[in-house]
Amino acid sequence: MEPVNVVGVGMTPFGILEDSIIELAQKAAIEALIDSCTIESPIDHLIVGTQNPEEFTGQGHLSTLLADYVGVVPAGATRVETGPSSGSSAFESAVALVGAGMADLVLVIGVEKMSQVPRRTASKILARMLSYENEILYGATPTALAALITRRYMHDFGLTRDELSLIPVKAHRNGAKNPLAHFQKEVTVEKVSNSPIIADPLRLYDCCATSDGAAAAVVASNKAVQEYGLSDAAIKVLGVGHGTDYIAVQHRSLLTSLNATRIAAKNAFSMAGVRPDNIDVCELHDAFSILELLNMEDIGLFEKGQAITAVKDGTTEVSGAIPVNPTGGLKARGHPTGATGVAQIRDIVLQLRGMAPNDLQTADPHIGLTHNIGGFGNNMVVTILSNI
Amino acid sequence: MEPVNVVGVGMTPFGILEDSIIELAQKAAIEALIDSCTIESPIDHLIVGTQNPEEFTGQGHLSTLLADYVGVVPAGATRVETGPSSGSSAFESAVALVGAGMADLVLVIGVEKMSQVPRRTASKILARMLSYENEILYGATPTALAALITRRYMHDFGLTRDELSLIPVKAHRNGAKNPLAHFQKEVTVEKVSNSPIIADPLRLYDCCATSDGAAAAVVASNKAVQEYGLSDAAIKVLGVGHGTDYIAVQHRSLLTSLNATRIAAKNAFSMAGVRPDNIDVCELHDAFSILELLNMEDIGLFEKGQAITAVKDGTTEVSGAIPVNPTGGLKARGHPTGATGVAQIRDIVLQLRGMAPNDLQTADPHIGLTHNIGGFGNNMVVTILSNI
């Protein structure tokens, strides 16, 4: 495989925004092209990661449309979709094109505009990721299933309500310092633990909101890095892993572990030639608080049932040994679904450049990891990046 | 780049079918897995090419769902969309994954179920591929734009109505022998030229119908070909090219040539190391009769304005020097949009194996080409396959 690099990144603010889905994509893309100094170089391919722009906004054909509106015609243009992990899968597709030598410069855009439809409609669109015949038919929702997992995890490992609240508290503490985050205010354990119940035991602050936003990255071959003099900015892509599980939660072997994450992480580590204890910083999918714990354990950062200890002793803080979601995660940064995976890449690239905003920069990281979920506990993508 | 092979193909009948979108995908996939003798081998990745299942059927998340329902969990699973060329782009993504060494066995499924919504709704969904502000707002439809191109081509190159009718006549003559084609009956020049006007000068038989259907292919590395003993069935992927153009037809440099095809073909030929005159058989996008002429010329099979001469003298017949759409093309085989690109790959693979049905086998072909369109005259994918 040809070596693959990330040479530029861009991101809009996440939140409830005035911009159209096209304007969001344009802003993130132009920032990434300027950041990578490739705005005048020929882009070989555009990959757009977006979950469901047709139903969220009425606008489809985004790959064809954005190739024109972002100014990369006559580049090939492809839209990639894996539900909420669409941005990560778009990045994976870009890595494959460059890794195969089929492209030298690929622009990746992750984008979603979720606030154009009423919140109830957005929830219905998102709930379609469940199994209709096994789950939706019986009234299950993603939040209800996350609650089921949380309850089982509490039972098996003794996790308490206040311990779980430490996850969103950390997310909001980091998000408060992230100028692009949807939620830039701190919350307390008391506030989280007493917020309205959404699906017992999950409360309001355990569940991420819906957001608008876009992020972009420029992926380049070594040839392009040399030709355009981009070596100073180049972050190496060491590995990408992707895995699935049975769509209905009831068909899976365990409630408290997500096998698709284990598969994706195993494949990414194998491709990268590194181990979980080599990871210096990571951005994980925490759409529900419990998922951050499960992911840390399934990726192999901590033993089963032990992740909460790491949260409690500060190991996963910005200043800790393994900072997790230093930019606020899905909970505080926001979760415009198709954009999230590319935003994670962008945030890890900033960490590896030593350029994270405010006090969010972690101590001299060399290897970073992103993890994203594309169904309910399904369709996981793990990426490993390095600055050495 | 690692060498890439197609080791198995499958396809459902195309037409107005009872099967759900999931059942269609399953049938094509299982046939391809059996055809490739990989049904018990570990599939590394599933790529699903589909244009708009959310709006055509209400069913989304097809990559995640089909990974389970086709039985390839825990493989990575990705949906790829480029409008009507989604199947071709899905194939391109599979080639990139194998070409990069990121996967050894990739299952590609192209599927669309278009008859679940009323025809008028289907037309509205399809018309979204145009530019809203430059075209839709003024009442343009894909058919109207194809008519505009046809009129200009007639003016510039002296094409007559009866000459144009030779294209659907050939499509239906071939389709009549294709047991999976949507339309298995012949038509005459007189019938085509006198069929109802849809958008002058285009008539009913100049325009492809909407169909249901699925096609699948198994893409493999040389390692997998050797490991699973698949060398007898292996067809080599020599090249893939992909290109775009400005989305609004009025912004393009010419009406009678589609630059996105020229770019895609140039890239595919360059990657494959072959020339247009090396092509022995091809499947081209002929959703409107005029497009088959434009595509033959833009790919470089014939000089500008000369393609109709080749049609008239039998060069593009099954028995001719460069057979074009020997299985009926989009016009007669049908056009379940996401499925078409994979069906084209399947049909060329059968040709290169010498196993095309009935009298549709062309004379000892060694290099085949597929071409697909993903917007109106936009987002083209060209693939070149070989049996030597």
PDB file of C-alpha atoms in Angstrom, chain A residues 1-2 44-45 50-52 54-55 58-65 67-69 72-84 89 92-93 95-102 125-126 128-134 240 242-248 251 259-260 263 267 271 374-375 378-379, chain B residues 1-2 44-45 50-52 54-55 58-65 67-69 72-84 89 92-93 95-102 125-126 128-134 240 242-248 251 259-260 263 267 271 374-375 378-379:
ATOM      1  CA  MET A   1       0.000   0.000   0.000  1.00  0.00           C
ATOM      2  CA  GLU A   2       1.196   3.517  -0.827  1.00  0.00           C
ATOM      3  CA  ASP A  44      -8.187  13.900  -8.052  1.00  0.00           C
ATOM      4  CA  HIS A  45     -11.279  12.906  -6.094  1.00  0.00           C
ATOM      5  CA  THR A  50     -23.231  12.367   4.717  1.00  0.00           C
ATOM      6  CA  GLN A  51     -25.952  10.271   6.338  1.00  0.00           C
ATOM      7  CA  ASN A  52     -29.245  11.378   4.902  1.00  0.00           C
ATOM      8  CA  GLU A  54     -32.235  13.806   1.134  1.00  0.00           C
ATOM      9  CA  GLU A  55     -34.547  13.519   4.147  1.00  0.00           C
ATOM     10  CA  GLY A  58     -34.331  17.722   0.569  1.00  0.00           C
ATOM     11  CA  GLN A  59     -30.938  18.033  -1.139  1.00  0.00           C
ATOM     12  CA  GLY A  60     -29.374  14.933  -2.671  1.00  0.00           C
ATOM     13  CA  HIS A  61     -26.625  14.239  -5.212  1.00  0.00           C
ATOM     14  CA  LEU A  62     -24.143  16.010  -2.970  1.00  0.00           C
ATOM     15  CA  SER A  63     -21.035  14.477  -4.515  1.00  0.00           C
ATOM     16  CA  THR A  64     -21.919  15.665  -8.010  1.00  0.00           C
ATOM     17  CA  LEU A  65     -23.180  19.011  -6.747  1.00  0.00           C
ATOM     18  CA  ALA A  67     -17.636  18.827  -7.032  1.00  0.00           C
ATOM     19  CA  ASP A  68     -18.965  21.877  -8.883  1.00  0.00           C
ATOM     20  CA  TYR A  69     -19.747  24.116  -5.895  1.00  0.00           C
ATOM     21  CA  VAL A  72     -12.893  20.524  -7.989  1.00  0.00           C
ATOM     22  CA  VAL A  73     -14.482  19.630 -11.373  1.00  0.00           C
ATOM     23  CA  PRO A  74     -13.418  17.432 -13.270  1.00  0.00           C
ATOM     24  CA  ALA A  75     -12.361  15.331 -10.228  1.00  0.00           C
ATOM     25  CA  GLY A  76     -14.196  12.071  -9.578  1.00  0.00           C
ATOM     26  CA  ALA A  77     -16.796  12.595  -6.842  1.00  0.00           C
ATOM     27  CA  THR A  78     -18.372   9.987  -4.577  1.00  0.00           C
ATOM     28  CA  ARG A  79     -20.759  10.079  -1.640  1.00  0.00           C
ATOM     29  CA  VAL A  80     -20.175   7.518   1.115  1.00  0.00           C
ATOM     30  CA  GLU A  81     -22.790   6.614   3.728  1.00  0.00           C
ATOM     31  CA  THR A  82     -22.676   4.370   6.771  1.00  0.00           C
ATOM     32  CA  GLY A  83     -25.218   6.192   8.932  1.00  0.00           C
ATOM     33  CA  PRO A  84     -23.641   8.328  11.670  1.00  0.00           C
ATOM     34  CA  SER A  89     -16.124   5.806   6.066  1.00  0.00           C
ATOM     35  CA  GLU A  92     -11.522   5.334   4.779  1.00  0.00           C
ATOM     36  CA  SER A  93     -12.512   5.547   1.083  1.00  0.00           C
ATOM     37  CA  VAL A  95      -7.299   6.378   2.244  1.00  0.00           C
ATOM     38  CA  ALA A  96      -8.079   3.425  -0.046  1.00  0.00           C
ATOM     39  CA  LEU A  97      -7.939   5.573  -3.225  1.00  0.00           C
ATOM     40  CA  VAL A  98      -4.593   7.094  -2.246  1.00  0.00           C
ATOM     41  CA  GLY A  99      -3.316   3.819  -0.790  1.00  0.00           C
ATOM     42  CA  ALA A 100      -4.063   2.054  -4.071  1.00  0.00           C
ATOM     43  CA  GLY A 101      -2.307   4.760  -6.075  1.00  0.00           C
ATOM     44  CA  MET A 102      -5.607   5.634  -7.786  1.00  0.00           C
ATOM     45  CA  ILE A 125     -34.896   9.485  10.530  1.00  0.00           C
ATOM     46  CA  LEU A 126     -32.127   8.502  12.964  1.00  0.00           C
ATOM     47  CA  ARG A 128     -34.214   3.862  11.152  1.00  0.00           C
ATOM     48  CA  MET A 129     -30.738   2.553  11.906  1.00  0.00           C
ATOM     49  CA  LEU A 130     -32.405  -0.085  14.136  1.00  0.00           C
ATOM     50  CA  SER A 131     -33.824  -3.401  12.951  1.00  0.00           C
ATOM     51  CA  TYR A 132     -37.431  -2.816  11.918  1.00  0.00           C
ATOM     52  CA  GLU A 133     -38.697  -6.331  12.566  1.00  0.00           C
ATOM     53  CA  ASN A 134     -36.797  -6.903  15.819  1.00  0.00           C
ATOM     54  CA  VAL A 240      -8.011   2.096   9.284  1.00  0.00           C
ATOM     55  CA  HIS A 242     -13.995  -1.252   9.855  1.00  0.00           C
ATOM     56  CA  GLY A 243     -16.373  -3.822  11.353  1.00  0.00           C
ATOM     57  CA  THR A 244     -20.044  -4.715  11.668  1.00  0.00           C
ATOM     58  CA  ASP A 245     -22.299  -6.778  13.950  1.00  0.00           C
ATOM     59  CA  TYR A 246     -25.792  -8.241  13.728  1.00  0.00           C
ATOM     60  CA  ILE A 247     -28.193  -5.352  13.299  1.00  0.00           C
ATOM     61  CA  ALA A 248     -30.578  -6.306  16.157  1.00  0.00           C
ATOM     62  CA  HIS A 251     -28.857 -11.099  18.306  1.00  0.00           C
ATOM     63  CA  ASN A 259     -17.980  -6.567  18.862  1.00  0.00           C
ATOM     64  CA  ALA A 260     -17.934  -4.309  15.786  1.00  0.00           C
ATOM     65  CA  ILE A 263     -13.105  -5.956  15.057  1.00  0.00           C
ATOM     66  CA  ASN A 267      -7.942  -4.398  12.101  1.00  0.00           C
ATOM     67  CA  MET A 271      -2.629  -2.411   9.812  1.00  0.00           C
ATOM     68  CA  GLY A 374     -22.588   3.967  12.210  1.00  0.00           C
ATOM     69  CA  GLY A 375     -25.659   2.115  13.456  1.00  0.00           C
ATOM     70  CA  ASN A 378     -22.738  -1.201  14.654  1.00  0.00           C
ATOM     71  CA  ASN A 379     -20.681  -0.282  11.567  1.00  0.00           C
TER      72      ASN A 379
ATOM     73  CA  MET B   1      -1.294  -0.988  -6.703  1.00  0.00           C
ATOM     74  CA  GLU B   2      -2.129  -4.618  -5.935  1.00  0.00           C
ATOM     75  CA  ASP B  44     -13.497  -8.414   4.286  1.00  0.00           C
ATOM     76  CA  HIS B  45     -15.845  -5.705   3.118  1.00  0.00           C
ATOM     77  CA  THR B  50     -27.695   2.384  -4.259  1.00  0.00           C
ATOM     78  CA  GLN B  51     -29.048   5.773  -5.287  1.00  0.00           C
ATOM     79  CA  ASN B  52     -31.889   6.624  -2.958  1.00  0.00           C
ATOM     80  CA  GLU B  54     -34.638   6.018   1.635  1.00  0.00           C
ATOM     81  CA  GLU B  55     -37.048   7.812  -0.694  1.00  0.00           C
ATOM     82  CA  GLY B  58     -38.346   3.939   3.053  1.00  0.00           C
ATOM     83  CA  GLN B  59     -35.428   1.610   3.851  1.00  0.00           C
ATOM     84  CA  GLY B  60     -32.063   3.163   4.665  1.00  0.00           C
ATOM     85  CA  HIS B  61     -28.852   1.970   6.333  1.00  0.00           C
ATOM     86  CA  LEU B  62     -28.482  -0.704   3.670  1.00  0.00           C
ATOM     87  CA  SER B  63     -24.778  -1.330   4.239  1.00  0.00           C
ATOM     88  CA  THR B  64     -25.258  -2.106   7.930  1.00  0.00           C
ATOM     89  CA  LEU B  65     -28.446  -4.046   7.308  1.00  0.00           C
ATOM     90  CA  ALA B  67     -23.939  -7.043   6.137  1.00  0.00           C
ATOM     91  CA  ASP B  68     -26.228  -8.943   8.521  1.00  0.00           C
ATOM     92  CA  TYR B  69     -28.879 -10.093   6.035  1.00  0.00           C
ATOM     93  CA  VAL B  72     -20.934 -11.184   5.980  1.00  0.00           C
ATOM     94  CA  VAL B  73     -20.800  -9.832   9.592  1.00  0.00           C
ATOM     95  CA  PRO B  74     -18.233  -8.776  10.941  1.00  0.00           C
ATOM     96  CA  ALA B  75     -17.005  -7.403   7.577  1.00  0.00           C
ATOM     97  CA  GLY B  76     -16.774  -3.660   7.166  1.00  0.00           C
ATOM     98  CA  ALA B  77     -19.794  -2.384   5.231  1.00  0.00           C
ATOM     99  CA  THR B  78     -20.143   0.835   3.246  1.00  0.00           C
ATOM    100  CA  ARG B  79     -22.835   2.336   1.033  1.00  0.00           C
ATOM    101  CA  VAL B  80     -21.638   4.340  -1.964  1.00  0.00           C
ATOM    102  CA  GLU B  81     -23.831   6.779  -3.888  1.00  0.00           C
ATOM    103  CA  THR B  82     -23.257   8.815  -7.020  1.00  0.00           C
ATOM    104  CA  GLY B  83     -26.837   8.924  -8.303  1.00  0.00           C
ATOM    105  CA  PRO B  84     -27.516   6.501 -11.166  1.00  0.00           C
ATOM    106  CA  SER B  89     -18.769   3.857  -7.933  1.00  0.00           C
ATOM    107  CA  GLU B  92     -14.566   1.542  -7.899  1.00  0.00           C
ATOM    108  CA  SER B  93     -14.503   1.624  -4.074  1.00  0.00           C
ATOM    109  CA  VAL B  95     -11.183  -1.909  -6.461  1.00  0.00           C
ATOM    110  CA  ALA B  96      -9.541   0.776  -4.295  1.00  0.00           C
ATOM    111  CA  LEU B  97      -9.830  -1.329  -1.105  1.00  0.00           C
ATOM    112  CA  VAL B  98      -8.309  -4.402  -2.781  1.00  0.00           C
ATOM    113  CA  GLY B  99      -5.839  -2.315  -4.773  1.00  0.00           C
ATOM    114  CA  ALA B 100      -4.567  -0.712  -1.572  1.00  0.00           C
ATOM    115  CA  GLY B 101      -4.202  -4.081   0.133  1.00  0.00           C
ATOM    116  CA  MET B 102      -6.857  -3.082   2.703  1.00  0.00           C
ATOM    117  CA  ILE B 125     -36.688  11.829  -7.091  1.00  0.00           C
ATOM    118  CA  LEU B 126     -34.596  11.276 -10.227  1.00  0.00           C
ATOM    119  CA  ARG B 128     -33.158  16.100  -8.325  1.00  0.00           C
ATOM    120  CA  MET B 129     -29.880  15.285 -10.046  1.00  0.00           C
ATOM    121  CA  LEU B 130     -30.259  18.560 -11.976  1.00  0.00           C
ATOM    122  CA  SER B 131     -29.204  21.988 -10.745  1.00  0.00           C
ATOM    123  CA  TYR B 132     -32.074  23.471  -8.774  1.00  0.00           C
ATOM    124  CA  GLU B 133     -31.247  27.120  -9.356  1.00  0.00           C
ATOM    125  CA  ASN B 134     -30.269  26.775 -13.017  1.00  0.00           C
ATOM    126  CA  VAL B 240     -11.142   2.587 -13.401  1.00  0.00           C
ATOM    127  CA  HIS B 242     -14.087   8.756 -12.705  1.00  0.00           C
ATOM    128  CA  GLY B 243     -14.879  12.326 -13.723  1.00  0.00           C
ATOM    129  CA  THR B 244     -17.338  15.177 -13.155  1.00  0.00           C
ATOM    130  CA  ASP B 245     -18.511  18.306 -14.940  1.00  0.00           C
ATOM    131  CA  TYR B 246     -20.363  21.478 -13.969  1.00  0.00           C
ATOM    132  CA  ILE B 247     -23.769  20.432 -12.695  1.00  0.00           C
ATOM    133  CA  ALA B 248     -25.824  22.783 -14.897  1.00  0.00           C
ATOM    134  CA  HIS B 251     -22.327  25.939 -17.814  1.00  0.00           C
ATOM    135  CA  ASN B 259     -16.515  16.116 -20.765  1.00  0.00           C
ATOM    136  CA  ALA B 260     -16.968  13.976 -17.630  1.00  0.00           C
ATOM    137  CA  ILE B 263     -12.069  12.550 -18.333  1.00  0.00           C
ATOM    138  CA  ASN B 267      -8.143   8.099 -16.668  1.00  0.00           C
ATOM    139  CA  MET B 271      -4.525   3.277 -15.675  1.00  0.00           C
ATOM    140  CA  GLY B 374     -24.354   9.533 -12.325  1.00  0.00           C
ATOM    141  CA  GLY B 375     -26.055  12.885 -12.863  1.00  0.00           C
ATOM    142  CA  ASN B 378     -22.186  14.059 -15.061  1.00  0.00           C
ATOM    143  CA  ASN B 379     -20.303  11.886 -12.549  1.00  0.00           C
TER     144      ASN B 379
END
